[in-house]
Amino acid sequence: MTKIKNGPKFLPDFVRRQSRRNILLCLTALGAITGVSLGFILRETTDFKPPVKNYFGTPGFLFIRALKFLILPLITTNIITAIGRLSFHKTRKIAIRTFFFYLSSTFSAVVVGLVLVTTIRPGVLGKNAFESHNPKPFLFKRATIVDNFVYILKNLIPENIIEMGFEVLETKILPRYKTVYNYSIT
């Protein structure tokens, strides 16, 4: 006779074994749940100004840029190696299907764009489109050292490895002269 395990003792053992097998999935789900709950809690309990929100978004921005940096070379090399392994007949068949898929998706995007443009009419403004409730909507703000550091940090990882070879970023420092208007004519 085989011994049947009891329900309460068997379930935690099963969960423990599955969580050990899928530890990466469990940690990813835990991180997502923690991030969403912290986001909701911080939104309700704190009053962050836009620069501080920008500082909190920097690690996520860097992560997305790193993913974009790696995705293009990986996809390109995978496609080249996959096509290299196929025969000429199969490659021609895939190329024809890809061309027709591209043609049909472009055509459907154009049709949807035309329908939306004619129904929404994005160039037509409302009555009070340019009126602002803020008396000074474009207030000049000087950049702080932290803002400059975050800017340098965000440009540390390029978005595209191919574009990185051709793009040159430079910062120009313009001199600021103080003008004196306080003079009197006697």
CSV table of N, CA and C in Angstrom, one decimal, residues 84-159:
chain,number,residue,atom,x,y,z
A,84,GLY,N,20.6,32.1,-42.4
A,84,GLY,CA,21.8,31.4,-42.9
A,84,GLY,C,21.6,29.9,-42.9
A,85,ARG,N,20.8,29.4,-41.9
A,85,ARG,CA,20.6,27.9,-41.8
A,85,ARG,C,19.5,27.4,-42.7
A,86,LEU,N,18.7,28.3,-43.2
A,86,LEU,CA,17.6,27.9,-44.1
A,86,LEU,C,18.1,27.6,-45.5
A,87,SER,N,17.3,26.9,-46.2
A,87,SER,CA,17.6,26.7,-47.7
A,87,SER,C,17.0,27.9,-48.5
A,88,PHE,N,17.4,27.9,-49.7
A,88,PHE,CA,17.0,29.1,-50.6
A,88,PHE,C,15.5,29.1,-50.8
A,89,HIS,N,14.9,28.0,-50.9
A,89,HIS,CA,13.4,27.9,-51.2
A,89,HIS,C,12.7,28.4,-49.9
A,90,LYS,N,13.1,28.0,-48.8
A,90,LYS,CA,12.4,28.4,-47.5
A,90,LYS,C,12.7,29.9,-47.3
A,91,THR,N,13.9,30.4,-47.6
A,91,THR,CA,14.2,31.8,-47.4
A,91,THR,C,13.3,32.7,-48.3
A,92,ARG,N,13.1,32.2,-49.5
A,92,ARG,CA,12.3,33.0,-50.5
A,92,ARG,C,10.9,33.0,-50.0
A,93,LYS,N,10.4,31.9,-49.5
A,93,LYS,CA,9.0,31.8,-49.0
A,93,LYS,C,8.8,32.8,-47.8
A,94,ILE,N,9.8,32.8,-46.9
A,94,ILE,CA,9.7,33.7,-45.7
A,94,ILE,C,9.8,35.1,-46.1
A,95,ALA,N,10.6,35.4,-47.1
A,95,ALA,CA,10.8,36.8,-47.6
A,95,ALA,C,9.5,37.3,-48.2
A,96,ILE,N,8.8,36.5,-49.0
A,96,ILE,CA,7.5,36.9,-49.6
A,96,ILE,C,6.5,37.1,-48.6
A,97,ARG,N,6.4,36.2,-47.6
A,97,ARG,CA,5.4,36.4,-46.5
A,97,ARG,C,5.7,37.6,-45.7
A,98,THR,N,6.9,37.9,-45.5
A,98,THR,CA,7.3,39.1,-44.7
A,98,THR,C,7.0,40.4,-45.5
A,99,PHE,N,7.2,40.4,-46.8
A,99,PHE,CA,6.9,41.5,-47.6
A,99,PHE,C,5.4,41.8,-47.6
A,100,PHE,N,4.6,40.7,-47.8
A,100,PHE,CA,3.1,40.9,-47.8
A,100,PHE,C,2.6,41.3,-46.4
A,101,PHE,N,3.2,40.8,-45.3
A,101,PHE,CA,2.8,41.2,-44.0
A,101,PHE,C,3.1,42.7,-43.8
A,102,TYR,N,4.3,43.1,-44.2
A,102,TYR,CA,4.7,44.5,-44.1
A,102,TYR,C,3.8,45.4,-44.9
A,103,LEU,N,3.5,45.0,-46.1
A,103,LEU,CA,2.6,45.8,-47.0
A,103,LEU,C,1.2,45.9,-46.4
A,104,SER,N,0.6,44.8,-45.9
A,104,SER,CA,-0.7,44.8,-45.3
A,104,SER,C,-0.8,45.6,-44.0
A,105,SER,N,0.3,45.5,-43.1
A,105,SER,CA,0.3,46.3,-41.9
A,105,SER,C,0.4,47.8,-42.2
A,106,THR,N,1.2,48.1,-43.2
A,106,THR,CA,1.4,49.5,-43.5
A,106,THR,C,0.1,50.1,-44.1
A,107,PHE,N,-0.6,49.3,-44.9
A,107,PHE,CA,-1.8,49.8,-45.5
A,107,PHE,C,-2.9,50.0,-44.4
A,108,SER,N,-3.0,49.0,-43.4
A,108,SER,CA,-3.9,49.1,-42.4
A,108,SER,C,-3.6,50.3,-41.4
A,109,ALA,N,-2.3,50.6,-41.2
A,109,ALA,CA,-1.9,51.7,-40.4
A,109,ALA,C,-2.3,53.1,-41.1
A,110,VAL,N,-2.1,53.1,-42.4
A,110,VAL,CA,-2.5,54.3,-43.1
A,110,VAL,C,-4.0,54.5,-43.1
A,111,VAL,N,-4.8,53.5,-43.2
A,111,VAL,CA,-6.3,53.6,-43.2
A,111,VAL,C,-6.7,54.0,-41.8
A,112,VAL,N,-6.2,53.4,-40.8
A,112,VAL,CA,-6.6,53.8,-39.4
A,112,VAL,C,-6.2,55.2,-39.1
A,113,GLY,N,-5.0,55.6,-39.6
A,113,GLY,CA,-4.5,57.0,-39.4
A,113,GLY,C,-5.4,58.0,-40.1
A,114,LEU,N,-5.9,57.7,-41.3
A,114,LEU,CA,-6.8,58.6,-42.1
A,114,LEU,C,-8.1,58.7,-41.4
A,115,VAL,N,-8.6,57.6,-40.9
A,115,VAL,CA,-9.9,57.6,-40.2
A,115,VAL,C,-9.8,58.4,-39.0
A,116,LEU,N,-8.8,58.2,-38.2
A,116,LEU,CA,-8.6,59.0,-36.9
A,116,LEU,C,-8.4,60.5,-37.2
A,117,VAL,N,-7.7,60.8,-38.2
A,117,VAL,CA,-7.5,62.2,-38.5
A,117,VAL,C,-8.7,62.9,-39.0
A,118,THR,N,-9.6,62.2,-39.8
A,118,THR,CA,-10.8,62.8,-40.2
A,118,THR,C,-11.8,62.9,-39.1
A,119,THR,N,-11.8,62.0,-38.2
A,119,THR,CA,-12.8,62.1,-37.1
A,119,THR,C,-12.4,63.0,-36.0
A,120,ILE,N,-11.1,62.9,-35.6
A,120,ILE,CA,-10.7,63.7,-34.4
A,120,ILE,C,-10.3,65.1,-34.8
A,121,ARG,N,-9.7,65.3,-36.0
A,121,ARG,CA,-9.2,66.6,-36.5
A,121,ARG,C,-8.2,67.2,-35.5
A,122,PRO,N,-7.0,66.7,-35.4
A,122,PRO,CA,-6.1,67.2,-34.4
A,122,PRO,C,-5.6,68.6,-34.6
A,123,GLY,N,-5.7,69.2,-35.8
A,123,GLY,CA,-5.2,70.5,-36.0
A,123,GLY,C,-6.1,71.6,-35.5
A,124,VAL,N,-7.4,71.3,-35.3
A,124,VAL,CA,-8.4,72.2,-35.0
A,124,VAL,C,-8.4,72.4,-33.5
A,125,LEU,N,-8.3,73.7,-33.0
A,125,LEU,CA,-8.2,73.9,-31.6
A,125,LEU,C,-9.5,74.3,-31.0
A,126,GLY,N,-9.6,74.1,-29.7
A,126,GLY,CA,-10.9,74.5,-29.1
A,126,GLY,C,-10.9,76.0,-28.9
A,127,LYS,N,-12.0,76.5,-28.1
A,127,LYS,CA,-12.2,77.9,-27.9
A,127,LYS,C,-11.0,78.5,-27.2
A,128,ASN,N,-10.7,78.0,-26.0
A,128,ASN,CA,-9.7,78.6,-25.1
A,128,ASN,C,-8.4,77.7,-25.1
A,129,ALA,N,-7.9,77.4,-26.2
A,129,ALA,CA,-6.8,76.4,-26.2
A,129,ALA,C,-5.5,77.0,-25.7
A,130,PHE,N,-5.3,78.3,-25.9
A,130,PHE,CA,-4.0,78.9,-25.5
A,130,PHE,C,-4.1,79.7,-24.2
A,131,GLU,N,-5.3,79.7,-23.6
A,131,GLU,CA,-5.4,80.4,-22.3
A,131,GLU,C,-4.8,79.5,-21.2
A,132,SER,N,-4.0,80.0,-20.4
A,132,SER,CA,-3.4,79.3,-19.3
A,132,SER,C,-3.9,79.7,-18.0
A,133,HIS,N,-4.1,78.8,-17.1
A,133,HIS,CA,-4.5,79.1,-15.7
A,133,HIS,C,-3.2,79.5,-14.9
A,134,ASN,N,-2.1,79.2,-15.4
A,134,ASN,CA,-0.8,79.5,-14.7
A,134,ASN,C,-0.4,80.9,-15.2
A,135,PRO,N,-0.1,81.9,-14.4
A,135,PRO,CA,0.3,83.2,-14.9
A,135,PRO,C,1.7,83.1,-15.6
A,136,LYS,N,2.6,82.3,-15.1
A,136,LYS,CA,3.9,82.2,-15.7
A,136,LYS,C,4.1,80.7,-16.1
A,137,PRO,N,3.6,80.3,-17.3
A,137,PRO,CA,3.8,78.9,-17.6
A,137,PRO,C,5.2,78.5,-18.0
A,138,PHE,N,6.0,79.4,-18.5
A,138,PHE,CA,7.4,79.1,-18.9
A,138,PHE,C,8.3,79.9,-17.9
A,139,LEU,N,8.5,79.3,-16.8
A,139,LEU,CA,9.4,80.0,-15.8
A,139,LEU,C,10.8,79.3,-15.9
A,140,PHE,N,11.8,80.2,-16.1
A,140,PHE,CA,13.2,79.7,-16.3
A,140,PHE,C,13.7,79.1,-15.0
A,141,LYS,N,14.2,77.9,-15.0
A,141,LYS,CA,14.8,77.3,-13.8
A,141,LYS,C,16.2,76.9,-14.1
A,142,ARG,N,17.1,77.3,-13.2
A,142,ARG,CA,18.5,77.1,-13.4
A,142,ARG,C,18.8,75.6,-13.0
A,143,ALA,N,19.7,75.0,-13.7
A,143,ALA,CA,20.0,73.6,-13.5
A,143,ALA,C,20.9,73.5,-12.3
A,144,THR,N,20.7,72.6,-11.4
A,144,THR,CA,21.5,72.4,-10.3
A,144,THR,C,22.6,71.3,-10.6
A,145,ILE,N,23.5,71.1,-9.7
A,145,ILE,CA,24.5,70.1,-9.9
A,145,ILE,C,23.9,68.7,-10.0
A,146,VAL,N,22.9,68.4,-9.2
A,146,VAL,CA,22.2,67.1,-9.2
A,146,VAL,C,21.5,66.9,-10.6
A,147,ASP,N,20.9,68.0,-11.1
A,147,ASP,CA,20.3,67.9,-12.4
A,147,ASP,C,21.4,67.5,-13.5
A,148,ASN,N,22.5,68.2,-13.4
A,148,ASN,CA,23.6,67.9,-14.4
A,148,ASN,C,24.1,66.5,-14.2
A,149,PHE,N,24.2,66.0,-13.0
A,149,PHE,CA,24.7,64.6,-12.7
A,149,PHE,C,23.7,63.6,-13.3
A,150,VAL,N,22.4,63.9,-13.1
A,150,VAL,CA,21.4,62.9,-13.6
A,150,VAL,C,21.4,63.0,-15.2
A,151,TYR,N,21.6,64.1,-15.7
A,151,TYR,CA,21.7,64.2,-17.2
A,151,TYR,C,22.9,63.4,-17.7
A,152,ILE,N,24.0,63.5,-17.1
A,152,ILE,CA,25.2,62.8,-17.5
A,152,ILE,C,25.0,61.3,-17.3
A,153,LEU,N,24.3,60.9,-16.2
A,153,LEU,CA,24.0,59.5,-15.9
A,153,LEU,C,23.1,58.9,-17.0
A,154,LYS,N,22.1,59.7,-17.4
A,154,LYS,CA,21.1,59.2,-18.4
A,154,LYS,C,21.7,59.1,-19.7
A,155,ASN,N,22.8,59.8,-20.1
A,155,ASN,CA,23.4,59.7,-21.3
A,155,ASN,C,24.6,58.8,-21.3
A,156,LEU,N,24.8,58.1,-20.2
A,156,LEU,CA,25.9,57.2,-20.0
A,156,LEU,C,25.7,55.9,-20.9
A,157,ILE,N,24.5,55.4,-20.9
A,157,ILE,CA,24.2,54.3,-21.7
A,157,ILE,C,23.4,54.7,-23.0
A,158,PRO,N,24.0,54.5,-24.2
A,158,PRO,CA,23.3,54.9,-25.4
A,158,PRO,C,22.1,54.0,-25.7
A,159,GLU,N,21.2,54.5,-26.4
A,159,GLU,CA,20.0,53.8,-26.8
A,159,GLU,C,20.2,52.8,-27.9
